Coordinates of C-alpha atoms and ligand atoms in Angstrom, one line a residue:
X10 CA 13.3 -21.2 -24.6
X11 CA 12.7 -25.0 -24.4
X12 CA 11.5 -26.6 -27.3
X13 CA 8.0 -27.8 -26.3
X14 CA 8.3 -30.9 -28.3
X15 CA 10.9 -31.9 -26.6
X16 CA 11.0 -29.8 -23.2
X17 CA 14.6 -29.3 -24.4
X18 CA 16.6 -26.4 -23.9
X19 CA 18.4 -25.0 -27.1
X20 CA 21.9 -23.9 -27.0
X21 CA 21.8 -21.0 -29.5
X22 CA 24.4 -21.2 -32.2
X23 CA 24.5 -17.9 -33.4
X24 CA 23.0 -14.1 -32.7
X25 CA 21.5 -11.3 -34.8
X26 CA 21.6 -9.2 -31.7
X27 CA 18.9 -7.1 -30.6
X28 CA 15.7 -6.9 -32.9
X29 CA 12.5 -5.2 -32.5
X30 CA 8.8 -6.4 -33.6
X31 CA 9.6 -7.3 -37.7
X32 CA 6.4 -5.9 -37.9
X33 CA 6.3 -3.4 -35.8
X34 CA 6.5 -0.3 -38.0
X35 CA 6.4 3.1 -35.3
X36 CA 5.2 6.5 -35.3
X37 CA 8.5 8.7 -34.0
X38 CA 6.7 9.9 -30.5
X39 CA 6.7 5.8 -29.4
X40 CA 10.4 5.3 -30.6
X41 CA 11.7 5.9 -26.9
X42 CA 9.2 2.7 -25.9
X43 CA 10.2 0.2 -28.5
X44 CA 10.5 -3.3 -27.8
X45 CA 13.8 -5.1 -28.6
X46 CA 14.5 -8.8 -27.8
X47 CA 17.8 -11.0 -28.1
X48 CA 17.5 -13.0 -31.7
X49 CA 19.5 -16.1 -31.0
X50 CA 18.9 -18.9 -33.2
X51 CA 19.2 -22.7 -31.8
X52 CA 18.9 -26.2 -33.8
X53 CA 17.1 -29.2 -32.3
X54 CA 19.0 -32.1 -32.8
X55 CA 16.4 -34.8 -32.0
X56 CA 13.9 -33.5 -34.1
X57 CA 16.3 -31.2 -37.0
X58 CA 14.4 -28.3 -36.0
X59 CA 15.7 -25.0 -36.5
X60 CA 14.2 -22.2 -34.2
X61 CA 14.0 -19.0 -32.5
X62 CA 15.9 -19.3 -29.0
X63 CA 13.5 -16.2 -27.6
X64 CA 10.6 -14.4 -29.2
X65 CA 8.0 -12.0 -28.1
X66 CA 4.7 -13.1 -27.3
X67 CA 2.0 -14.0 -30.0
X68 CA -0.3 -11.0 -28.7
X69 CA 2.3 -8.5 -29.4
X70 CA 2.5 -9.3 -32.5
X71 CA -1.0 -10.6 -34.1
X72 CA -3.5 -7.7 -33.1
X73 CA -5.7 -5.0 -34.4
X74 CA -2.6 -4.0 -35.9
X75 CA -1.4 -6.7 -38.0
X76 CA 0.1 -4.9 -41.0
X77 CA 0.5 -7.5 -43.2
X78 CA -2.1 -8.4 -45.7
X79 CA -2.0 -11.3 -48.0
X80 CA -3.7 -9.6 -50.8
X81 CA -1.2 -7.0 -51.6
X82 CA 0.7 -9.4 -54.2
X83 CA -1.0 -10.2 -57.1
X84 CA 1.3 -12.8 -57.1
X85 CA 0.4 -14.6 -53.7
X86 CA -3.4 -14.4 -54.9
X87 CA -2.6 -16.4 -58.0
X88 CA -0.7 -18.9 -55.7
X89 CA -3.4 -19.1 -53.4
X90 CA -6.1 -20.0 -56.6
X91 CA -3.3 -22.6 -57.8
X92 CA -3.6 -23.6 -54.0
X93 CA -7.1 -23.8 -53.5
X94 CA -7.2 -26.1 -56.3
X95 CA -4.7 -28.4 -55.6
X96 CA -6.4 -29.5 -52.0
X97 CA -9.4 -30.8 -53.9
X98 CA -8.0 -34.2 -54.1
X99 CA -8.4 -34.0 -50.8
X100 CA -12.2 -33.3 -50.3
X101 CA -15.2 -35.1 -51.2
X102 CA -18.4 -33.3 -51.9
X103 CA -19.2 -31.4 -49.0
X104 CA -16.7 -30.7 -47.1
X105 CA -15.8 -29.2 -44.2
X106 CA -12.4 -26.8 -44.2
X107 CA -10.7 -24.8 -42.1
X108 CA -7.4 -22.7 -42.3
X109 CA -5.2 -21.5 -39.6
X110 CA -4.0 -18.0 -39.9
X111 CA -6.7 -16.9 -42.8
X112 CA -5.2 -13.8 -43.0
X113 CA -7.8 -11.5 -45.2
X114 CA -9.3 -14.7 -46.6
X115 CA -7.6 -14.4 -50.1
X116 CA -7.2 -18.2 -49.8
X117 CA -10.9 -19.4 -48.2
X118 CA -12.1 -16.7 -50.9
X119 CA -11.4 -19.3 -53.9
X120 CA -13.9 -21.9 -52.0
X121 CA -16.8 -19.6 -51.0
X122 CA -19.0 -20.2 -54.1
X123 CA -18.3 -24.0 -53.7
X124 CA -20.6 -26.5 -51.6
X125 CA -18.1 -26.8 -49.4
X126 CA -18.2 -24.8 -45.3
X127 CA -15.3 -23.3 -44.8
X128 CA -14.1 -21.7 -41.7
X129 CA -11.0 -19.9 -41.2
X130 CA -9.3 -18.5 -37.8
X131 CA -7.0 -14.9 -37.3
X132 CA -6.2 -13.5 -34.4
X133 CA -5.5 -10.2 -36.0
X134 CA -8.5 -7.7 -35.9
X135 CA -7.9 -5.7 -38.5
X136 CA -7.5 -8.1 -41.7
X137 CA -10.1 -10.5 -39.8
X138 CA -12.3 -7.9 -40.2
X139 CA -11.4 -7.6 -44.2
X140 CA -12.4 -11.3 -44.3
X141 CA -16.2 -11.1 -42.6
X142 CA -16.4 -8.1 -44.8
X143 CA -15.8 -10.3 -47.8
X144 CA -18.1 -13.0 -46.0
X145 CA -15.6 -15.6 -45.3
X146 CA -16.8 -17.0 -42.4
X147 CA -13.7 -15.8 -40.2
X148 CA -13.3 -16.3 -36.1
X149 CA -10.9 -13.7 -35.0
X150 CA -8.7 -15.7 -32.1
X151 CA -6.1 -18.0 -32.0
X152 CA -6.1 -21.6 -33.5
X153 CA -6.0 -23.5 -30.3
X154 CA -7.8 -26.1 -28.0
X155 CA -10.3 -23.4 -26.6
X156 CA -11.1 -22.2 -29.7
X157 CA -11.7 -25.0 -31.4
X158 CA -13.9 -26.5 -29.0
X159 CA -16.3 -23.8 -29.8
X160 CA -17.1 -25.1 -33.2
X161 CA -18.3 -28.4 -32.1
X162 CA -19.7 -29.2 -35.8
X163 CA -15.9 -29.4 -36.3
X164 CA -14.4 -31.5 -33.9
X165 CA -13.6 -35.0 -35.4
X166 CA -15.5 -34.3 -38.5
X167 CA -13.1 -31.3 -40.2
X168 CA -12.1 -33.3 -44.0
X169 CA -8.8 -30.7 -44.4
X170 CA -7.2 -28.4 -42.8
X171 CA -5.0 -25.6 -44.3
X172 CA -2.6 -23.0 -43.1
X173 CA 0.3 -21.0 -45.2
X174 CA 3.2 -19.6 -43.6
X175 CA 1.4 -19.8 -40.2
X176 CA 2.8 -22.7 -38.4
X177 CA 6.0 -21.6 -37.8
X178 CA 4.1 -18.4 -36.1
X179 CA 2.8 -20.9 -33.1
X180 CA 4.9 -21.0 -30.2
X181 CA 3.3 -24.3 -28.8
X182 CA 3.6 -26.5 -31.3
X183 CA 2.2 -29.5 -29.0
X184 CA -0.9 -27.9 -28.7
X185 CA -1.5 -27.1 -32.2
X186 CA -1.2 -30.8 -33.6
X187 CA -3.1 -32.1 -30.8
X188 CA -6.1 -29.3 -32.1
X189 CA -5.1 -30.8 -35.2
X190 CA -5.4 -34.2 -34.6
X191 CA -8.6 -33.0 -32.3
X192 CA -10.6 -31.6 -35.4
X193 CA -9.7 -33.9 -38.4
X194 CA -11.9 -36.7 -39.6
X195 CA -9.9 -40.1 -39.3
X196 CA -9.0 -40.0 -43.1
X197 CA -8.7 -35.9 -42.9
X198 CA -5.4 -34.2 -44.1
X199 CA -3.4 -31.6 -43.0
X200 CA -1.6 -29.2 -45.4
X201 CA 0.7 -26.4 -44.8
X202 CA 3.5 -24.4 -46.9
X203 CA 5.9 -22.9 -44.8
X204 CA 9.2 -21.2 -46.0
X205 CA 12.1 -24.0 -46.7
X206 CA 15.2 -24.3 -44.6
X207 CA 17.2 -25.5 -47.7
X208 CA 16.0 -22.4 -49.7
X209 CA 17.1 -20.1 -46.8
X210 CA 20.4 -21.6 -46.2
X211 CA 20.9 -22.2 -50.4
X212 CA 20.4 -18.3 -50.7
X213 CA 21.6 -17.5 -47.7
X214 CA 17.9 -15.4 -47.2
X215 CA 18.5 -15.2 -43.3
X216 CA 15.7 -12.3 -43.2
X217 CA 13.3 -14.9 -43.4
X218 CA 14.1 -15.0 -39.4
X219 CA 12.7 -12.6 -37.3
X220 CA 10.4 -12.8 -34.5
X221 CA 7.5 -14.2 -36.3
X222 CA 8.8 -17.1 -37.6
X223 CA 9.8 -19.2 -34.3
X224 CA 10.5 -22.2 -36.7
X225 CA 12.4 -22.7 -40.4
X226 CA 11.1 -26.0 -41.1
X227 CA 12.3 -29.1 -43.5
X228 CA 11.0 -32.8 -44.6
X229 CA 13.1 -34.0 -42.1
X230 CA 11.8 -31.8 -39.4
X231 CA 8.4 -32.5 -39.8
X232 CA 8.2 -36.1 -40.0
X233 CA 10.2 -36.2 -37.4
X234 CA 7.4 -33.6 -35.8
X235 CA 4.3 -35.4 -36.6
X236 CA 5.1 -38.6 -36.0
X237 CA 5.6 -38.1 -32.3
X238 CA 1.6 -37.5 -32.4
X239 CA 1.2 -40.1 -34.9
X240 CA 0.8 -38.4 -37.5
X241 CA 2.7 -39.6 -41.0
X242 CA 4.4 -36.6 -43.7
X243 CA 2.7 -37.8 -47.3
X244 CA 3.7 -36.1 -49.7
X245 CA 6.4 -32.6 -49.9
X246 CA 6.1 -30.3 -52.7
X247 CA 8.3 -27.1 -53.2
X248 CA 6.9 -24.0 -53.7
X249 CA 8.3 -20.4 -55.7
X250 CA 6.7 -18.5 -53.0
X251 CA 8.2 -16.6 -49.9
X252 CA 11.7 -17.2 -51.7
X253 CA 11.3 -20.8 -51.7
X254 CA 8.8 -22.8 -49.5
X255 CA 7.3 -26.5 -49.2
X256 CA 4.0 -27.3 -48.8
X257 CA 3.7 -30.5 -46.3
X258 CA 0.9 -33.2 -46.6
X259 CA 0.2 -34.6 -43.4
X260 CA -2.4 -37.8 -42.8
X261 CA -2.7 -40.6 -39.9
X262 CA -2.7 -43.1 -42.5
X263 CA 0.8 -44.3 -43.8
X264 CA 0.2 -46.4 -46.6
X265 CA 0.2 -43.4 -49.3
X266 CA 3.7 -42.1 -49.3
X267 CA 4.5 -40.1 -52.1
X268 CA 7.9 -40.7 -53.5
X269 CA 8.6 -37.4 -53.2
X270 CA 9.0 -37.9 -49.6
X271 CA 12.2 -39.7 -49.7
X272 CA 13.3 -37.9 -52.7
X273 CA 13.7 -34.4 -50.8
X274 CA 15.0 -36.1 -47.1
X275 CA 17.6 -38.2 -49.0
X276 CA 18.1 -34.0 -50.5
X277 CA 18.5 -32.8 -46.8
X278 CA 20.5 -35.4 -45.4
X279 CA 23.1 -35.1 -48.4
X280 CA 23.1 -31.2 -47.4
X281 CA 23.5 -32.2 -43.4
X282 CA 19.9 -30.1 -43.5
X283 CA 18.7 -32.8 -40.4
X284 CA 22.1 -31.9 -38.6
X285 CA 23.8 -28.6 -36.9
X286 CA 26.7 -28.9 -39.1
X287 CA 24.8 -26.9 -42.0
X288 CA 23.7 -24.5 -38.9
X289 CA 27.1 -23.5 -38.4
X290 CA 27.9 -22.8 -42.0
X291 CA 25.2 -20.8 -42.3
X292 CA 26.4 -18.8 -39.7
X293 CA 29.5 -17.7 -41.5
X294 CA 27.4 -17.3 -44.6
X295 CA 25.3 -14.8 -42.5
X296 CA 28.7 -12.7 -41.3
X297 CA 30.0 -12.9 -45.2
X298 CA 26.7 -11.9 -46.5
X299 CA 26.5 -8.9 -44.3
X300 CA 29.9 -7.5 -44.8
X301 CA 29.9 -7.7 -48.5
X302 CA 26.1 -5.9 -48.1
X303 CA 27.9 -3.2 -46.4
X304 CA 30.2 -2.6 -48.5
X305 CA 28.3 -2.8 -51.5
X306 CA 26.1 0.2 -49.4
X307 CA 29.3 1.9 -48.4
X308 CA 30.7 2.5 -52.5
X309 CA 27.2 3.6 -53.5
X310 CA 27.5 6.4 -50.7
X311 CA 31.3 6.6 -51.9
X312 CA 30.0 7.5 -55.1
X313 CA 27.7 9.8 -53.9
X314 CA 24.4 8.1 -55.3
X315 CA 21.4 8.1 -53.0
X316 CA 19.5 4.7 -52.0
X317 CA 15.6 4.2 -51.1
X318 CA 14.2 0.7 -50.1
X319 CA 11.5 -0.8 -52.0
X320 CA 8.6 -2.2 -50.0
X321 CA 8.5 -2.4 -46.2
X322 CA 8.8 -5.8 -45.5
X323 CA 9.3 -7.9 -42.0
X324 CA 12.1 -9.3 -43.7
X325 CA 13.9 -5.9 -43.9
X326 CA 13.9 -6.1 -40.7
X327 CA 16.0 -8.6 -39.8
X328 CA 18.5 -7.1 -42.6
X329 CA 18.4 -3.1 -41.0
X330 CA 19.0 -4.3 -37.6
X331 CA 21.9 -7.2 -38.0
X332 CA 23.6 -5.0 -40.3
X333 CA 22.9 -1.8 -38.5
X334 CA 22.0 0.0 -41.8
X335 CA 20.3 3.8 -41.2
X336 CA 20.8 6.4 -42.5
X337 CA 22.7 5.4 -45.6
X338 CA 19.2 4.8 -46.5
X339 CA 16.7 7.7 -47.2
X340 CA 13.4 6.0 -47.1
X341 CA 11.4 2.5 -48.2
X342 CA 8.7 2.8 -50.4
X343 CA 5.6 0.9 -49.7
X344 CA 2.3 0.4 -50.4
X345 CA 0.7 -0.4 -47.2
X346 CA -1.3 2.3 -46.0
X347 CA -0.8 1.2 -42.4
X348 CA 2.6 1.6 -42.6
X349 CA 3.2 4.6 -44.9
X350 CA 3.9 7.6 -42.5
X351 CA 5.6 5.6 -40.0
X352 CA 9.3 4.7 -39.3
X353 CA 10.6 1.0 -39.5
X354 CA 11.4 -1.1 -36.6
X355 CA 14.7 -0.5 -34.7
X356 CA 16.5 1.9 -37.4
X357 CA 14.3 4.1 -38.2
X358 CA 13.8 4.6 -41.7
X359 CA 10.7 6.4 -42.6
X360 CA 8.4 4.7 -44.9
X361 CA 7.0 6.9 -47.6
X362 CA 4.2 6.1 -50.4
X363 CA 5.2 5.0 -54.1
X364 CA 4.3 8.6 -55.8
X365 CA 7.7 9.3 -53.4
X366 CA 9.7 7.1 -54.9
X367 CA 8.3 8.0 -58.4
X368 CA 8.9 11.7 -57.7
X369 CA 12.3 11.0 -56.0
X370 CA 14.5 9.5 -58.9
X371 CA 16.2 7.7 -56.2
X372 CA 19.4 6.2 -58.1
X373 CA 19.9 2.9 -55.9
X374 CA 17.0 0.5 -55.0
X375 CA 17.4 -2.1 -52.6
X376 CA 15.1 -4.5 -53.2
X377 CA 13.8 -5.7 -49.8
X378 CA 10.9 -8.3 -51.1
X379 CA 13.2 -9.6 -53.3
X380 CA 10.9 -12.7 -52.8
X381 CA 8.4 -10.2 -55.2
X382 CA 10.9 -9.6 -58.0
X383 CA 9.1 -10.5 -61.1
X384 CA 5.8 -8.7 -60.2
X385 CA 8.0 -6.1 -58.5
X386 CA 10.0 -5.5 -61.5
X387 CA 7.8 -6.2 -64.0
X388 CA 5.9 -3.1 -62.5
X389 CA 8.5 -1.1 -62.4
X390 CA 10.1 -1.0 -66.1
X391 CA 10.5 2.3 -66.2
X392 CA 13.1 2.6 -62.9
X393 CA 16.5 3.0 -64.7
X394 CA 18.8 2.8 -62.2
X395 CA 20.5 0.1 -59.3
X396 CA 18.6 -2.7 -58.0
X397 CA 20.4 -4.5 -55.5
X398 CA 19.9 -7.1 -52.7
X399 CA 21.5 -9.2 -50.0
X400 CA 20.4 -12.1 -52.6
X401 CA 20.6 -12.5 -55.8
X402 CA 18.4 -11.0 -58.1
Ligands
LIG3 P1 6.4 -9.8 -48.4 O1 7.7 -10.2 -49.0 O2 5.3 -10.7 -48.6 O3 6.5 -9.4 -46.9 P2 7.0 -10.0 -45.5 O4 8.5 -10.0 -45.5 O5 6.5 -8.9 -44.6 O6 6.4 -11.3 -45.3 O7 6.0 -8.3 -49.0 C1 4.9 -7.6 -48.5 C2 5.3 -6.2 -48.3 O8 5.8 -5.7 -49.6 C3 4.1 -5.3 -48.0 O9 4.5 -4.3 -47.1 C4 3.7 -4.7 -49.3 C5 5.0 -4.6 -50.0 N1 4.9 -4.6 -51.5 C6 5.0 -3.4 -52.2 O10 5.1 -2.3 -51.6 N2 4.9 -3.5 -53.5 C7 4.7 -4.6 -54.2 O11 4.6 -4.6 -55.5 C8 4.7 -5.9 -53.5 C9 4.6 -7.2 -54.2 C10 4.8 -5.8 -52.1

């Protein structure tokens, strides 16, 4: 893929081999038509961005089946309160806000009762849908040019704009700034939280990768980004959420820099985050990671003990597929009832309901939103036997 920043072709550094849709949880009669691609990974020198060599298209992904709602953690919804009142610095009296990739509108939710208008944009039917019903004013397409157009009242007079772990989703990153840059007031401000490339190479979380997230951003990445469209990265603050994200404050003007700016990209260039060096330890990470996850799998079958998954994440993905783990285990519990009933991408598992996995007395756990734990295991007290993870816990 060439990196449409740059119009540079990536020479991939390492593969996970073939991966299906992260998301992309299958009823057993379609298993013989499931879609796999090649999941190389590549680094962008010029601009230290690390991305997705391949993936499938957006439409294959984002549609009336999106299984992924934002509202099933407690967690994220307190985040996304803490959120919502952190951009108010940003907005003066009535403003006017949008967010990219609004999801169910648990974010927009928080604003609704304010003065401000507030406007958010999924393509995915289904939890666009759970928004209007919950009268967030939701448009159910793509954050693009075309789109945007069509809400003239916006263009050039937009005071923020918001997305959360939504921009490394867009292919054509050109595009999206330039909407961006199309819809913001001169003194508007852009904020996004993405999931952090130092976090996933610190832990060595490489199952934040799959075909969703085309980019694993950093500081360094994004000024580097925005500054091409003249744009200027503001402030960077990190986040808990996602197993460690940053939230990026973007503006045209360049006069308020927080210090926190240079703080975290002195941070990434001490860890060689802006070059491909850290790319190719992370590679060998990866390989270690996955060998000792195998054999960690391969003693608890040993010992005879039987091992579930908890919750059906994309991540687990990524994880089932590189590491080629099936049957070893018996199900994933989830609690997603558009996913309960099915089978997960690629290997199969089938994904059962949580009264399973109370009934079951399952005597391993692999913790698969590991990202989750405290909620996770703060629900589940009463589980007395093996939690494990590629990560620690
Ligand atoms: P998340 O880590 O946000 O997912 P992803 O990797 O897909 O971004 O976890 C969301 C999934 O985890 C979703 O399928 C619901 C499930 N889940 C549970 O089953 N129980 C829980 O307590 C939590 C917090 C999540």
């Amino acid at each position: 893929m060439k990196c449409k920043i740059t119009n540079k072709s990536l020479n991939p550094f390492m593969s996970f081999g073939k991966m299906p849709i992260a998301n992309g949880f299958i009823k057993k009669e379609d298993f013989p038509k499931e879609f796999f691609f090649d999941m190389e990974v590549g680094f962008n020198e010029d601009i230290s961005l690390f991305q997705l060599n391949d993936h499938p298209k957006p439409e294959s992904m984002f549609n009336e089946n999106y299984p992924f709602f934002t509202s099933s953690s407690e967690h994220m919804k307190i985040h996304f309160k803490e959120y919502s009142k952190y951009i108010k610095k940003f907005l003066n009296g009535k403003s006017k806000i949008i967010e990219i990739g609004s999801n169910d509108g648990t974010f927009l939710k928080n604003l609704v009762n304010d003065d401000h208008k507030i406007l958010g944009f999924e393509p995915s039917k289904n939890v666009a849908k759970i928004a209007l019903k919950n009268n967030i004013p939701t448009i159910n397409e793509f954050f693009n040019k075309k789109s945007a157009n069509n809400i003239g009242e916006y263009v050039g007079k937009t005071d923020l704009i918001c997305a959360s772990n939504v921009i490394c989703h867009v292919p054509n990153l050109n595009e999206l700034i330039e909407t961006v840059d199309m819809l913001l007031k001169d003194n508007g401000t852009f904020v996004f939280e993405e999931p952090y490339l130092g976090s996933m190479f610190e832990k060595v979380s490489y199952d934040q990768i799959y075909d969703e997230h085309i980019y694993m951003f950093s500081a360094s990445s994004v000024r580097k980004i925005f500054r091409k469209f003249n744009f200027e990265l503001i402030d960077v603050l990190p986040q808990s959420t996602h197993g460690g994200s940053m939230r990026y404050v973007i503006k045209r003007e360049k006069n308020s820099i927080s210090s926190n700016v240079k703080k975290v990209i002195d941070f990434e260039i001490s860890k060689k985050l802006d070059r491909i060096e850290s790319c190719l330890d992370f590679k060998s990470n990866c390989e270690n990671s996955r060998n000792k996850l195998l054999e960690k799998i391969n003693l608890f079958k040993r010992q005879g003990k039987s091992i579930c998954g908890y919750a059906a994440t994309s991540k687990s993905t990524t994880i089932l597929n590189y590491c080629k783990i099936s049957d070893q285990i018996d199900y994933i519990c989830d609690t997603t009832i558009e996913k309960i009933g099915k089978f997960s991408p690629g290997m199969h598992i089938p994904i059962k309901d949580m009264n399973h996995f109370y009934n079951n007395q399952t005597e391993c756990v692999y913790l698969f939103a590991w990202n989750h734990k405290n909620e996770i295991f703060n629900k589940e007290k009463d589980f007395k036997g093996t939690w494990f993870s590629h990560v620690e816990l």
